[in-house]
Coordinates of C-alpha atoms in Angstrom, one line a residue:
X1 CA 151.3 65.1 -23.0
X2 CA 150.7 64.1 -26.8
X3 CA 152.9 66.0 -28.0
X4 CA 155.4 65.1 -25.4
X5 CA 155.4 61.2 -26.0
X6 CA 156.4 61.4 -29.8
X7 CA 159.5 64.1 -28.9
X8 CA 159.8 61.1 -26.1
X9 CA 159.8 58.4 -28.7
X10 CA 160.9 59.7 -32.2
X11 CA 163.7 60.6 -29.6
X12 CA 163.9 56.8 -28.1
X13 CA 164.1 56.2 -32.0
X14 CA 166.9 58.7 -33.6
X15 CA 168.8 57.1 -30.3
X16 CA 168.6 53.1 -31.6
X17 CA 169.8 53.9 -34.8
X18 CA 172.8 56.3 -33.9
X19 CA 173.9 53.1 -31.5
X20 CA 173.1 50.8 -34.5
X21 CA 175.2 53.1 -36.8
X22 CA 178.0 53.4 -33.9
X23 CA 178.2 49.7 -33.5
X24 CA 177.9 48.3 -36.9
X25 CA 180.5 50.6 -37.5
X26 CA 182.7 48.4 -35.5
X27 CA 183.4 46.5 -38.0
X28 CA 183.0 42.6 -38.1
X29 CA 182.6 42.7 -33.9
X30 CA 180.1 45.4 -33.9
X31 CA 177.8 43.4 -37.4
X32 CA 178.7 40.8 -35.7
X33 CA 176.7 41.8 -32.7
X34 CA 174.0 43.4 -34.8
X35 CA 173.2 40.2 -36.5
X36 CA 172.5 38.4 -33.2
X37 CA 170.9 41.0 -31.6
X38 CA 168.8 40.2 -34.5
X39 CA 168.5 36.4 -34.3
X40 CA 168.1 36.7 -30.8
X41 CA 164.9 38.9 -31.8
X42 CA 163.1 36.9 -34.1
X43 CA 163.6 33.8 -33.1
X44 CA 160.6 34.4 -30.5
X45 CA 158.8 35.7 -32.8
X46 CA 158.9 32.5 -35.5
X47 CA 158.2 30.6 -32.4
X48 CA 155.2 32.5 -31.5
X49 CA 154.1 32.6 -35.4
X50 CA 155.2 28.8 -36.1
X51 CA 154.3 26.9 -32.0
X52 CA 156.5 24.0 -31.8
X53 CA 154.8 20.7 -31.0
X54 CA 155.2 21.5 -27.2
X55 CA 153.0 24.5 -27.3
X56 CA 150.6 22.2 -28.4
X57 CA 150.8 19.5 -26.2
X58 CA 151.2 21.4 -23.5
X59 CA 148.4 24.1 -24.5
X60 CA 145.4 20.5 -24.8
X61 CA 146.8 19.5 -21.1
X62 CA 145.7 23.2 -20.2
X63 CA 142.8 23.5 -21.9
X64 CA 140.8 20.1 -21.7
X65 CA 143.0 18.1 -19.7
X66 CA 144.1 15.6 -22.4
X67 CA 147.7 13.9 -21.7
X68 CA 149.3 13.7 -25.2
X69 CA 152.0 11.1 -25.1
X70 CA 155.6 11.5 -25.3
X71 CA 155.6 8.9 -27.6
X72 CA 154.0 10.7 -30.8
X73 CA 154.9 11.0 -33.7
X74 CA 153.5 14.5 -34.9
X75 CA 151.9 14.1 -38.5
X76 CA 150.2 17.8 -38.8
X77 CA 150.3 21.8 -36.9
X78 CA 148.5 25.0 -37.6
X79 CA 147.3 27.8 -34.7
X80 CA 146.4 30.6 -35.4
X81 CA 148.0 34.1 -33.9
X82 CA 145.9 35.9 -31.6
X83 CA 143.7 38.1 -32.2
X84 CA 143.6 41.4 -30.7
X85 CA 141.5 39.9 -27.9
X86 CA 143.2 36.6 -27.5
X87 CA 141.4 34.7 -29.4
X88 CA 142.8 31.8 -31.4
X89 CA 142.6 28.5 -32.8
X90 CA 145.1 25.4 -33.3
X91 CA 144.8 22.1 -34.2
X92 CA 147.5 18.9 -34.1
X93 CA 147.3 15.0 -36.0
X94 CA 149.4 12.9 -34.5
X95 CA 150.0 9.2 -35.2
X96 CA 150.3 6.9 -31.5
X97 CA 151.2 3.8 -30.7
X98 CA 148.7 0.4 -30.3
X99 CA 149.5 1.3 -26.3
X100 CA 148.8 4.7 -26.3
X101 CA 145.5 4.8 -28.2
X102 CA 144.0 2.8 -26.4
X103 CA 145.5 5.0 -22.9
X104 CA 144.4 8.6 -24.8
X105 CA 140.6 7.0 -26.1
X106 CA 140.2 5.6 -22.3
X107 CA 140.4 9.5 -21.3
X108 CA 138.2 10.8 -23.7
X109 CA 135.0 8.8 -22.2
X110 CA 132.0 9.0 -24.3
X111 CA 132.6 9.7 -28.0
X112 CA 129.5 11.9 -29.7
X113 CA 127.0 10.4 -31.6
X114 CA 127.7 9.9 -35.7
X115 CA 130.4 10.0 -37.2
X116 CA 133.5 12.3 -37.0
X117 CA 135.6 14.5 -39.7
X118 CA 138.1 13.3 -41.3
X119 CA 138.5 16.5 -43.5
X120 CA 139.6 18.4 -40.6
X121 CA 143.4 19.9 -39.9
X122 CA 144.7 17.4 -42.9
X123 CA 143.4 13.9 -41.0
X124 CA 142.1 12.7 -44.2
X125 CA 145.5 13.2 -45.8
X126 CA 146.9 10.7 -43.3
X127 CA 144.1 8.1 -44.0
X128 CA 145.7 5.1 -45.7
X129 CA 142.5 2.5 -45.9
X130 CA 139.9 3.4 -47.6
X131 CA 136.4 2.8 -45.4
X132 CA 138.7 4.6 -42.1
X133 CA 135.9 5.3 -39.7
X134 CA 136.6 8.0 -37.8
X135 CA 134.9 8.6 -34.4
X136 CA 134.7 11.6 -33.6
X137 CA 134.9 13.6 -30.1
X138 CA 133.3 17.1 -28.5
X139 CA 134.8 19.0 -25.2
X140 CA 134.1 22.4 -23.9
X141 CA 137.1 23.6 -22.1
X142 CA 138.6 21.7 -18.5
X143 CA 138.2 25.2 -16.9
X144 CA 135.3 27.0 -16.7
X145 CA 136.6 30.4 -17.3
X146 CA 137.8 29.4 -20.7
X147 CA 135.8 29.0 -23.4
X148 CA 135.8 27.8 -26.6
X149 CA 135.1 24.7 -28.1
X150 CA 136.8 21.2 -28.9
X151 CA 136.7 18.3 -31.4
X152 CA 138.5 15.2 -31.0
X153 CA 138.4 12.9 -34.5
X154 CA 140.3 9.4 -33.7
X155 CA 141.1 6.6 -36.2
X156 CA 141.5 3.7 -34.9
X157 CA 142.6 0.7 -37.6
X158 CA 145.5 4.0 -38.5
X159 CA 146.6 5.1 -34.4
X160 CA 145.6 8.6 -35.6
X161 CA 144.2 11.7 -33.3
X162 CA 143.4 14.8 -34.8
X163 CA 142.7 17.7 -32.3
X164 CA 141.5 20.8 -33.3
X165 CA 140.3 23.9 -30.4
X166 CA 139.6 27.7 -30.3
X167 CA 139.8 29.4 -27.7
X168 CA 138.0 32.8 -26.7

């Protein structure tokens, strides 16, 4: 069975290369078709490596049941690509309006004991006021089937929110 799969895979690869060569030799139209196909395949890969802001908003809604306001301005965002088991980590820093900040902190509920960590996800680069107080929150995943940890750091004086999580 393994030999058949190898012959089949090599045959499909060879057939694909022959088709590409035939299309390429078709002049400008063939080259344009191959270029568009390559761009069409590259775009989903690019979005998987560098997710758009919508990914972070939807992920934190699904994972922690937190709603990021639509008028939030993303200042920093980072995400790791999922490994073979699907584990990944992500974080973002957003600036909110004062009204949106009040609504967001109401969603968070009780804060954790002690201070937050301003060095998380580039938040320290965004803090302008010396001695700005960072309030930290820890959340468990909203769904019982998810495992991981969510850390939220809020700087009320700057209307900044940093959210980072690891999903396992």
